[in-house]
Coordinates of C-alpha atoms and ligand atoms in Angstrom, one line a residue:
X1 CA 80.3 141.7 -177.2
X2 CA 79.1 143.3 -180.6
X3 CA 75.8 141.9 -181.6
X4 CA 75.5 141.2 -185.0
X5 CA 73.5 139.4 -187.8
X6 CA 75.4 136.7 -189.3
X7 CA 74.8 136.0 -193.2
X8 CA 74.1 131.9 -194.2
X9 CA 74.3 132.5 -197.7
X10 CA 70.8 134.1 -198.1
X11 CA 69.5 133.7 -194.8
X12 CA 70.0 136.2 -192.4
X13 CA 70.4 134.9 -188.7
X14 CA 69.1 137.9 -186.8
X15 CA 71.4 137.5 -184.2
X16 CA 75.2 136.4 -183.2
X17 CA 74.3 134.1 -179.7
X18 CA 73.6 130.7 -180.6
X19 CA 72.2 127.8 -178.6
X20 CA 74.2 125.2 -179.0
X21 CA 72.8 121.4 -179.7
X22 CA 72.5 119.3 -176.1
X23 CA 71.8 115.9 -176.4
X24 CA 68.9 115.2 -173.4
X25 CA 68.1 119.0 -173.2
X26 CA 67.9 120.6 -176.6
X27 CA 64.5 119.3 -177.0
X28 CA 61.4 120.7 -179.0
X29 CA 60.1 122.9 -175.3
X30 CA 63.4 124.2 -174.6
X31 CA 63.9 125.3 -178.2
X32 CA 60.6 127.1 -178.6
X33 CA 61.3 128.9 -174.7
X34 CA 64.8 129.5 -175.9
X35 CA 64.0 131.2 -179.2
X36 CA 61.6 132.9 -177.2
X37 CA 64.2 134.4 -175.1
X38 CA 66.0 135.9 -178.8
X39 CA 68.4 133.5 -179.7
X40 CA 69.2 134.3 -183.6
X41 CA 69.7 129.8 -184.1
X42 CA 69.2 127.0 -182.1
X43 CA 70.1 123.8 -183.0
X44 CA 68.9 120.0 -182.5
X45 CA 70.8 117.3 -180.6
X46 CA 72.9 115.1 -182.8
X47 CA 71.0 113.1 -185.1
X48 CA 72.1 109.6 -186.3
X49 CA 72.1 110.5 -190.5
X50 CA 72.4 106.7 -191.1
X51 CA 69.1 106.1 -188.8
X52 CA 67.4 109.3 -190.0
X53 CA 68.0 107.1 -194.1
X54 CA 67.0 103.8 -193.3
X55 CA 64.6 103.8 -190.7
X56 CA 63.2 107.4 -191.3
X57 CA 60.9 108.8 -188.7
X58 CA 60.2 112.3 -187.5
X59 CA 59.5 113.1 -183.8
X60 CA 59.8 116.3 -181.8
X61 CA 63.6 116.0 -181.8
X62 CA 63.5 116.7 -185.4
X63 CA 60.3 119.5 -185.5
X64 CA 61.3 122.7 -185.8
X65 CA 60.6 125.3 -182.8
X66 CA 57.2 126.7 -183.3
X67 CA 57.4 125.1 -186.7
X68 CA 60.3 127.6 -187.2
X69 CA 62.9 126.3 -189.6
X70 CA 64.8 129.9 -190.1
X71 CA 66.4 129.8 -186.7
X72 CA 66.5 126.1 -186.2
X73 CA 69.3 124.3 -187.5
X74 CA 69.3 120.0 -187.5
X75 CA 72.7 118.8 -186.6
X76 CA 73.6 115.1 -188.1
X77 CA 76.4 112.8 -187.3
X78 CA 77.8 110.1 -189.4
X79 CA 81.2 108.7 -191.1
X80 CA 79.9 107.6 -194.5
X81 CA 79.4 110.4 -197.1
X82 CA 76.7 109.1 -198.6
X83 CA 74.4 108.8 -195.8
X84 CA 75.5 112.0 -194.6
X85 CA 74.0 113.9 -198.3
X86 CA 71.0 111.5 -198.3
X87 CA 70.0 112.4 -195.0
X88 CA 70.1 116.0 -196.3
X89 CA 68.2 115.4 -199.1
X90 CA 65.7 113.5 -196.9
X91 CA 62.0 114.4 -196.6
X92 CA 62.7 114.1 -192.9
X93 CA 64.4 117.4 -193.4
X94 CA 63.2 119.2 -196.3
X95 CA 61.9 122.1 -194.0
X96 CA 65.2 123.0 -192.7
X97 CA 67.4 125.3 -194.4
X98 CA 70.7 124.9 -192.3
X99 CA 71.8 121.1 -191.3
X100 CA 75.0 121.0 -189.2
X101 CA 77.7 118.5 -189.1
X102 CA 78.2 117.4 -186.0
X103 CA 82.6 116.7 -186.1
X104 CA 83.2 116.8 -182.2
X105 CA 81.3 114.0 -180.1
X106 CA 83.5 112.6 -178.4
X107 CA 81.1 110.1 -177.2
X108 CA 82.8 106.4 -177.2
X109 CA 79.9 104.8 -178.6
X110 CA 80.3 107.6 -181.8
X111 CA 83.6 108.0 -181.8
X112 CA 84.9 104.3 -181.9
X113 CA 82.5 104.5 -185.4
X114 CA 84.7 107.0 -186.8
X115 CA 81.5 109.9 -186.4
X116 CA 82.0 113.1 -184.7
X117 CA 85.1 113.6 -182.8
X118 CA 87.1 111.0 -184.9
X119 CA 86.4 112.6 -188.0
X120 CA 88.9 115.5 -186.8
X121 CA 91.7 112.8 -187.4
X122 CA 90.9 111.7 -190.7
X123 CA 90.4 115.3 -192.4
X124 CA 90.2 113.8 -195.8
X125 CA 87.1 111.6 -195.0
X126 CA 85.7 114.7 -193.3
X127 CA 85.8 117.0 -196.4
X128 CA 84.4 114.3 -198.4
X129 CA 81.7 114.3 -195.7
X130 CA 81.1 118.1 -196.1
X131 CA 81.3 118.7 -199.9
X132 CA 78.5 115.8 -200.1
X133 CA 76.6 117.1 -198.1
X134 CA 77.0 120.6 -199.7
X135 CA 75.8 119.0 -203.1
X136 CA 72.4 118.8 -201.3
X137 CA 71.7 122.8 -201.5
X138 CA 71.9 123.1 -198.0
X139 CA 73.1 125.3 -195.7
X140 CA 75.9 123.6 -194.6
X141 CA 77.8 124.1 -191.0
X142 CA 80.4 122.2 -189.1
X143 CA 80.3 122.3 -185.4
X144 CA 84.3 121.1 -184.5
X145 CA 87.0 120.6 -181.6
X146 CA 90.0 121.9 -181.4
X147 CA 91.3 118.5 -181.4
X148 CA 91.7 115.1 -180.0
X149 CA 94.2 115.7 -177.4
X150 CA 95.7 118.4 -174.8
X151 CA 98.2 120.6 -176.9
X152 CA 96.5 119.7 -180.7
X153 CA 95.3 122.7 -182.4
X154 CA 93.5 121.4 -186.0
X155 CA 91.0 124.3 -185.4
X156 CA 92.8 126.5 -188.7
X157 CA 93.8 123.6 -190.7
X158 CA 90.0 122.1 -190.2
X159 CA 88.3 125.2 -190.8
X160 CA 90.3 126.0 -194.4
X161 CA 89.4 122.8 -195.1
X162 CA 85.6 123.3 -194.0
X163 CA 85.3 126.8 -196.0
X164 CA 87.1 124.9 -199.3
X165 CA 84.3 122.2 -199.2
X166 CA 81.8 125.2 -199.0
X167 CA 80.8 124.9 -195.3
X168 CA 79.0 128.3 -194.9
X169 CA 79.6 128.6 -191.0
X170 CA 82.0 126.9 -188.4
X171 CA 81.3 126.5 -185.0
X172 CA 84.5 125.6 -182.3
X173 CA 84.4 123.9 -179.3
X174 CA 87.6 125.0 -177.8
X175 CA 88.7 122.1 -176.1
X176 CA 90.0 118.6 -177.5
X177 CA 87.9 115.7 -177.5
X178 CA 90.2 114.2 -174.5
X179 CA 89.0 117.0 -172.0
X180 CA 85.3 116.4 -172.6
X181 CA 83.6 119.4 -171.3
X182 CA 85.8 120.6 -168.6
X183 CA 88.8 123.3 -168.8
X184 CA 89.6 126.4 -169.9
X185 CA 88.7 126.9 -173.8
X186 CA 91.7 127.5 -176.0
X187 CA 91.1 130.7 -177.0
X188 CA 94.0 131.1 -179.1
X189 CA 93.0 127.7 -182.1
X190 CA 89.8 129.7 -182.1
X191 CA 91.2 132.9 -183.0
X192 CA 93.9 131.6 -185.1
X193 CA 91.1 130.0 -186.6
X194 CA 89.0 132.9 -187.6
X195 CA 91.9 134.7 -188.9
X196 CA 92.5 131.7 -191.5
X197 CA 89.0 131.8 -192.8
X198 CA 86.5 134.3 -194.6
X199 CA 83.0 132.4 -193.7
X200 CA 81.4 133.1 -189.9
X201 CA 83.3 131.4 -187.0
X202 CA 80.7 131.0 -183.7
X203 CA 82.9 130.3 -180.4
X204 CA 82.1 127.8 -177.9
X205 CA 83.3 126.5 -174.5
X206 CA 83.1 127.6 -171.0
X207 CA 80.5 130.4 -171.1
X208 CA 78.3 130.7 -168.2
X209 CA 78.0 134.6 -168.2
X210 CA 78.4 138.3 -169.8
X211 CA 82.5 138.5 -168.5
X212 CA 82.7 135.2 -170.1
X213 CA 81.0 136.0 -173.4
X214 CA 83.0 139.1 -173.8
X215 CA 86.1 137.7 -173.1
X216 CA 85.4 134.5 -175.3
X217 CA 85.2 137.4 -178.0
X218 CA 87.9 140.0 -177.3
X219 CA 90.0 136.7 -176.8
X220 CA 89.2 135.0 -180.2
X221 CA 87.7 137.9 -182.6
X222 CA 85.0 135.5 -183.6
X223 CA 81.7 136.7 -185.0
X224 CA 80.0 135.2 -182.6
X225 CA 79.2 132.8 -179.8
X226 CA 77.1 129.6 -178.7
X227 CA 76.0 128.6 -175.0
X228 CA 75.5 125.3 -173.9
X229 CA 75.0 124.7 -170.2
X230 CA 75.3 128.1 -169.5
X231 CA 72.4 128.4 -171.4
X232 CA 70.5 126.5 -169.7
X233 CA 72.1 127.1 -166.2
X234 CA 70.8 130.8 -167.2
X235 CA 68.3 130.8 -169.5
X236 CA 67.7 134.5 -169.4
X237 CA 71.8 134.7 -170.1
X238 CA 70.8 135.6 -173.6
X239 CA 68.9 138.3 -173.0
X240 CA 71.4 140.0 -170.4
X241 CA 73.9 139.8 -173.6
X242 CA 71.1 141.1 -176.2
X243 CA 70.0 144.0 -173.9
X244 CA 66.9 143.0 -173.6
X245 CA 64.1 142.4 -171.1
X246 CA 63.0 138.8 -170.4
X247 CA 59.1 138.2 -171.2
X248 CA 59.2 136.2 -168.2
X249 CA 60.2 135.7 -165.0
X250 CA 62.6 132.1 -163.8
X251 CA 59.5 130.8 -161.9
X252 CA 57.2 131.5 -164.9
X253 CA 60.0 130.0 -167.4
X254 CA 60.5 127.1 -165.5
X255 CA 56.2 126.4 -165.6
X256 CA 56.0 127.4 -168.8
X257 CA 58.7 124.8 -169.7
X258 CA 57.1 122.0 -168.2
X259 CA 53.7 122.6 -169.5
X260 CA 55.0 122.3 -173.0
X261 CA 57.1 119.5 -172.3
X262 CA 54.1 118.1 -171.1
X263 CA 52.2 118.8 -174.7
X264 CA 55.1 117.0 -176.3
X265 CA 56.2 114.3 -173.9
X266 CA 53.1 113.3 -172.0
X267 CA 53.0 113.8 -168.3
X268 CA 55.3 111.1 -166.9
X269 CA 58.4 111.3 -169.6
X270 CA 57.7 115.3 -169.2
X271 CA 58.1 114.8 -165.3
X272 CA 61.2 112.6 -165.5
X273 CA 62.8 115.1 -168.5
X274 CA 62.6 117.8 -165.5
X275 CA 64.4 116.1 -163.4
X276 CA 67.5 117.0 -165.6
X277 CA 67.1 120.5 -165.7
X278 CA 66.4 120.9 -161.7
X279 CA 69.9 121.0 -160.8
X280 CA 70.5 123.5 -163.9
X281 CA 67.9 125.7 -162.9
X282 CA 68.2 125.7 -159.0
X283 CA 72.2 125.7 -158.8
X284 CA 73.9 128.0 -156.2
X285 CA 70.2 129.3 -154.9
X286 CA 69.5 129.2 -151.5
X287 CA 66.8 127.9 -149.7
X288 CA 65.7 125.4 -152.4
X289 CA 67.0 122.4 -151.4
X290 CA 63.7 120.7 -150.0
X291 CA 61.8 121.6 -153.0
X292 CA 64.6 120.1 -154.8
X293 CA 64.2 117.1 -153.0
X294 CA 60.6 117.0 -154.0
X295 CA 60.7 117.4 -157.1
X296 CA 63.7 114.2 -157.8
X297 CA 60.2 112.3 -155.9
X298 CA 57.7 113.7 -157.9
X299 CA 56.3 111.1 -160.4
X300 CA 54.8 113.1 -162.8
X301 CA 55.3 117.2 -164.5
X302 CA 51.9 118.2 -163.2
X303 CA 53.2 117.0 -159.5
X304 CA 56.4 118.9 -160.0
X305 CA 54.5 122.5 -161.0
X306 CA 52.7 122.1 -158.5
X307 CA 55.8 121.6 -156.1
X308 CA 57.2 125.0 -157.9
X309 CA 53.7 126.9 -157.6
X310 CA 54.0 126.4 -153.9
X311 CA 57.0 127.0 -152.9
X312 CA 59.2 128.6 -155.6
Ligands
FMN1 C1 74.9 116.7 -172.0 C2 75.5 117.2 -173.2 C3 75.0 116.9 -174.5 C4 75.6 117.4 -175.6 N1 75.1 117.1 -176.8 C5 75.7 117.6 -178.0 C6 75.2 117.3 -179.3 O1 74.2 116.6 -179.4 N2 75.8 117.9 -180.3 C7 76.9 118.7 -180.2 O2 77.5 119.1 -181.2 N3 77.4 119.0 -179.0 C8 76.8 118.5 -177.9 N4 77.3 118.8 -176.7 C9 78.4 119.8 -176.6 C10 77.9 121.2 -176.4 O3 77.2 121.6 -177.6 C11 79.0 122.2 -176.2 O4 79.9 122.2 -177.3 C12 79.8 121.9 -174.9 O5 78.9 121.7 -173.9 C13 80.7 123.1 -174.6 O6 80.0 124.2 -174.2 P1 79.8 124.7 -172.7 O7 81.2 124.6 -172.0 O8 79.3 126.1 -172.8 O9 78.8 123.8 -172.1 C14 76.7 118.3 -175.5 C15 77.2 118.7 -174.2 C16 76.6 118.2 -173.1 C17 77.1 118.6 -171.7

């Protein structure tokens, strides 16, 4: 794929390979490594906008990656327009220049409220939610589906209407909220998609290395792409597609992430956060499995780099 800048109004993203917001994983220590690694955006997990208004506080979900609010993005979700634009206008966020809409949870606890994946049904609600939110002087983005169920495509429909409101960037998942996270992306809704509309479209779905970046883009002419668990199955994925040479090595990455996670979480969270990335980081390699086993035991991070220092 073609490396690019993409242009948010007057930001300049220096780079076309997005990380994409994961709820449990996207935290403030795999951010900073992430950016680290020359990602042009990363983005937060979804953020209640309703919470963020009436009970505001700010914790390291919401702090910007080495205090780095050019290539960190918030993402919100919500159903009521008006909480939507005063969570943009919040002091929570006044450091960040891009806040993303999150429209493609599909979640039962968010969806039955009418946020993020059911908002791709009600299209009218959905650009009152993003023309709200645009009267906030924001960088606006919309992070969608390509539906609810197998065989929809609203992907060009939704993304006219996302460029009318005066979203600045769309992102698509290509799959439909019924197929969760498994399945082939439809490539076509994507690139019938970015044929409809003149702002940035960022694919998404499915990509876990270079063949499938490349074919994501030949497929689907977007500008550019996001990775989700392929980014963090690989984190060094984004520097095989940039060209460039890691600054470190998986063993020093992996370390590096728990010692940060411990700044942020404490020892004991920091040591049970791990445990969710282990099977990421250690899938398909052989001769790990006992130290695998150790670390699910371990009680605390310090316990688990010491596990990796010894026999990683
Ligand atoms: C555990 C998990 C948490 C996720 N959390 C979010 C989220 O907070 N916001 C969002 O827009 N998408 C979220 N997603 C969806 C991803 O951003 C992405 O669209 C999806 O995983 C498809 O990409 P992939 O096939 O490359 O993983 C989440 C996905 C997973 C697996």
């Amino acid at each position: 794929m073609q490396i690019k800048p993409i242009a948010l109004k007057n930001l300049i993203i220096k780079n076309n390979i997005f990380l994409a917001p994961i709820a449990g994983y996207t935290d403030l220590a795999f951010r900073t490594l992430s950016l680290d690694n020359g990602y042009g955006l990363c983005f937060t997990e979804l953020v209640s906008a309703k919470g963020l208004v009436l009970n505001p506080t700010v914790n390291s979900i919401l702090w910007g990656a080495n205090g780095n609010y050019d290539r960190t993005a918030v993402q919100i979700f919500g159903q009521d327009p008006y909480y939507m634009r005063s969570a943009c206008e919040s002091k929570e966020l006044e450091d960040y220049k891009i806040i993303d809409i999150n429209m493609g949870c599909p979640v039962p606890k968010v969806f039955k409220n009418g946020e993020g994946s059911a908002l791709l049904k009600d299209i009218l609600k959905a650009e009152s939610i993003i023309s709200e939110c645009v009267k906030s002087g924001k960088i606006i983005t919309v992070k969608i589906r390509t539906g609810q169920k197998m065989g929809d495509d609203i992907a060009s429909e939704f993304s006219k209407m996302a460029e009318n409101a005066g979203a600045s960037l769309i992102t698509i998942h290509g799959r439909v909220r019924e197929a969760y996270y498994t399945g082939e992306p439809d490539y076509n809704a994507i690139y019938k998609a970015k044929k409809s509309v003149n702002i940035p479209v960022i694919a998404n779905g499915g990509i876990f290395t270079k063949e499938d970046a490349n074919k994501m883009v030949n497929e689907t002419g977007a500008d550019g792409i996001m990775l989700a668990r392929g980014g963090i199955a690989n984190p060094f994925l984004v520097c095989e597609l940039l060209g460039i040479k890691p600054n470190l090595t998986l063993k020093e990455f992996i370390i590096t992430h728990l010692t940060e996670s411990i700044k942020i979480h404490g020892d004991r969270k920091a040591g049970l956060e791990f445990k969710k990335f282990a099977p990421y980081y250690f899938k398909g390699m052989l001769g790990v499995s006992e130290l695998k086993k150790q670390i699910n035991y371990a009680k605390t991070a310090e316990e688990t780099i010491r596990l990796i220092e010894e026999n990683f």
